[in-house]
GROMACS .gro file of C-alpha atoms in nm:
model
  142
    1MET     CA    1  11.927   8.307   5.376
    2GLY     CA    2  11.992   8.167   5.029
    3ARG     CA    3  12.247   7.911   5.145
    4ILE     CA    4  12.161   7.542   5.137
    5ARG     CA    5  12.059   7.383   5.467
    6MET     CA    6  12.382   7.184   5.500
    7GLN     CA    7  12.583   7.507   5.490
    8TRP     CA    8  12.358   7.663   5.754
    9SER     CA    9  12.398   7.358   5.972
   10ARG     CA   10  12.777   7.399   5.974
   11ILE     CA   11  12.752   7.774   6.025
   12TRP     CA   12  12.507   7.724   6.310
   13GLN     CA   13  12.756   7.509   6.501
   14VAL     CA   14  12.956   7.828   6.556
   15LEU     CA   15  12.667   8.076   6.577
   16GLY     CA   16  12.470   7.863   6.823
   17ASP     CA   17  12.761   7.858   7.068
   18HIS     CA   18  12.798   8.233   7.027
   19PHE     CA   19  12.429   8.295   7.104
   20ASN     CA   20  12.456   8.064   7.406
   21LEU     CA   21  12.745   8.272   7.538
   22VAL     CA   22  12.614   8.624   7.474
   23GLY     CA   23  12.257   8.529   7.564
   24ILE     CA   24  12.358   8.469   7.924
   25SER     CA   25  12.574   8.780   7.954
   26GLN     CA   26  12.533   8.970   8.279
   27ILE     CA   27  12.500   9.285   8.071
   28GLN     CA   28  12.125   9.292   8.009
   29ASP     CA   29  12.149   9.494   7.686
   30THR     CA   30  12.387   9.237   7.539
   31SER     CA   31  12.153   8.951   7.628
   32PHE     CA   32  11.855   9.141   7.485
   33PHE     CA   33  12.039   9.205   7.159
   34ALA     CA   34  12.137   8.837   7.137
   35VAL     CA   35  11.781   8.716   7.197
   36ASP     CA   36  11.640   8.964   6.947
   37SER     CA   37  11.895   8.863   6.681
   38LEU     CA   38  11.826   8.498   6.753
   39ARG     CA   39  11.452   8.563   6.719
   40GLN     CA   40  11.498   8.727   6.379
   41LEU     CA   41  11.709   8.440   6.247
   42ALA     CA   42  11.475   8.178   6.392
   43GLN     CA   43  11.172   8.337   6.229
   44LYS     CA   44  11.346   8.337   5.890
   45PHE     CA   45  11.445   7.972   5.925
   46ILE     CA   46  11.099   7.866   6.042
   47GLU     CA   47  10.937   8.052   5.751
   48LYS     CA   48  11.140   7.834   5.515
   49GLY     CA   49  10.999   7.519   5.672
   50GLU     CA   50  11.194   7.204   5.740
   51LEU     CA   51  11.253   6.915   5.505
   52PRO     CA   52  11.182   6.558   5.618
   53MET     CA   53  11.479   6.391   5.789
   54PHE     CA   54  11.633   6.728   5.878
   55HIS     CA   55  11.644   6.857   6.235
   56PHE     CA   56  11.782   7.205   6.185
   57GLN     CA   57  11.498   7.372   6.376
   58LYS     CA   58  11.598   7.176   6.683
   59ASP     CA   59  11.953   7.310   6.647
   60PHE     CA   60  11.870   7.677   6.596
   61LEU     CA   61  11.604   7.687   6.868
   62ARG     CA   62  11.835   7.528   7.126
   63PRO     CA   63  11.993   7.864   7.230
   64PHE     CA   64  11.650   7.986   7.349
   65GLU     CA   65  11.641   7.688   7.583
   66HIS     CA   66  11.999   7.750   7.700
   67ILE     CA   67  11.933   8.119   7.766
   68MET     CA   68  11.608   8.042   7.950
   69LYS     CA   69  11.787   7.792   8.170
   70ASN     CA   70  12.101   7.993   8.243
   71ASN     CA   71  12.015   8.364   8.236
   72LYS     CA   72  11.920   8.491   8.581
   73CYS     CA   73  11.762   8.813   8.455
   74GLY     CA   74  11.383   8.790   8.462
   75THR     CA   75  11.344   9.047   8.186
   76VAL     CA   76  11.558   8.841   7.947
   77ARG     CA   77  11.373   8.518   8.036
   78ASP     CA   78  11.045   8.703   7.975
   79MET     CA   79  11.171   8.808   7.632
   80VAL     CA   80  11.270   8.448   7.550
   81VAL     CA   81  10.922   8.321   7.636
   82ARG     CA   82  10.759   8.602   7.437
   83CYS     CA   83  10.978   8.531   7.133
   84VAL     CA   84  10.902   8.159   7.141
   85ALA     CA   85  10.530   8.221   7.200
   86ASN     CA   86  10.524   8.460   6.905
   87MET     CA   87  10.691   8.200   6.683
   88VAL     CA   88  10.427   7.946   6.782
   89HIS     CA   89  10.145   8.191   6.710
   90MET     CA   90  10.284   8.315   6.379
   91GLN     CA   91  10.462   8.010   6.236
   92GLY     CA   92  10.329   7.710   6.428
   93HIS     CA   93  10.230   7.541   6.103
   94ASN     CA   94  10.597   7.539   5.990
   95ILE     CA   95  10.747   7.406   6.313
   96LYS     CA   96  10.863   7.044   6.294
   97SER     CA   97  11.167   6.931   6.495
   98GLY     CA   98  11.166   7.254   6.699
   99TRP     CA   99  10.870   7.148   6.917
  100THR     CA  100  11.102   6.973   7.162
  101ASN     CA  101  11.290   7.297   7.232
  102ILE     CA  102  10.970   7.499   7.247
  103PHE     CA  103  10.815   7.274   7.509
  104SER     CA  104  11.142   7.273   7.700
  105VAL     CA  105  11.138   7.655   7.714
  106PHE     CA  106  10.778   7.648   7.839
  107HIS     CA  107  10.868   7.378   8.095
  108LEU     CA  108  11.146   7.599   8.230
  109ALA     CA  109  10.909   7.897   8.227
  110ALA     CA  110  10.655   7.703   8.434
  111ALA     CA  111  10.905   7.694   8.721
  112ASP     CA  112  10.989   8.065   8.698
  113GLN     CA  113  10.932   8.303   8.989
  114ASP     CA  114  10.773   8.564   8.763
  115GLU     CA  115  10.399   8.505   8.736
  116ASN     CA  116  10.379   8.673   8.394
  117ILE     CA  117  10.635   8.433   8.247
  118VAL     CA  118  10.448   8.134   8.390
  119GLU     CA  119  10.114   8.264   8.262
  120LEU     CA  120  10.237   8.330   7.907
  121ALA     CA  121  10.394   7.984   7.884
  122PHE     CA  122  10.073   7.828   8.018
  123GLN     CA  123   9.851   8.021   7.776
  124THR     CA  124  10.067   7.935   7.476
  125THR     CA  125  10.085   7.568   7.572
  126GLY     CA  126   9.707   7.570   7.611
  127LYS     CA  127   9.673   7.717   7.261
  128ILE     CA  128   9.899   7.449   7.119
  129VAL     CA  129   9.694   7.173   7.282
  130THR     CA  130   9.351   7.313   7.196
  131GLN     CA  131   9.415   7.463   6.852
  132ASP     CA  132   9.732   7.319   6.700
  133PHE     CA  133   9.752   6.963   6.830
  134GLU     CA  134   9.530   6.802   6.567
  135THR     CA  135   9.711   6.949   6.269
  136GLN     CA  136  10.067   6.949   6.405
  137PHE     CA  137  10.096   6.622   6.587
  138ARG     CA  138   9.828   6.376   6.481
  139ALA     CA  139   9.870   6.440   6.109
  140SER     CA  140  10.247   6.392   6.123
  141GLY     CA  141  10.232   6.077   6.332
  142THR     CA  142  10.427   6.219   6.626
   0.00000   0.00000   0.00000
């Protein structure tokens, strides 16, 4: 994790495509492993924060959106929503450009057939609006 952000950006061009591919594998264990690995990397990157004028969070959170949209397995989609919700709860104060992808994941979850996925996305979005909105969006001018 000690590389400079420009190096990670170039590395992520390859890794992001890889996560997109394995995250939609029809082998559920493979998809689970991909989502869990993606979660671990995303948490590390979010912990570091994001510098102004950089949009790396948007890049490394994009595979969650791709997997949510293209994986037909409800268990994997549930895991994606839980991972993203956990990131919001634990590191919401460090999220900057990644909000677009987060809300996209929750938008996709809202249309899911699984009631638990819909409910978790709704609850997390409600938390963002009621607890995080003032500090995350009004203070930054977005």
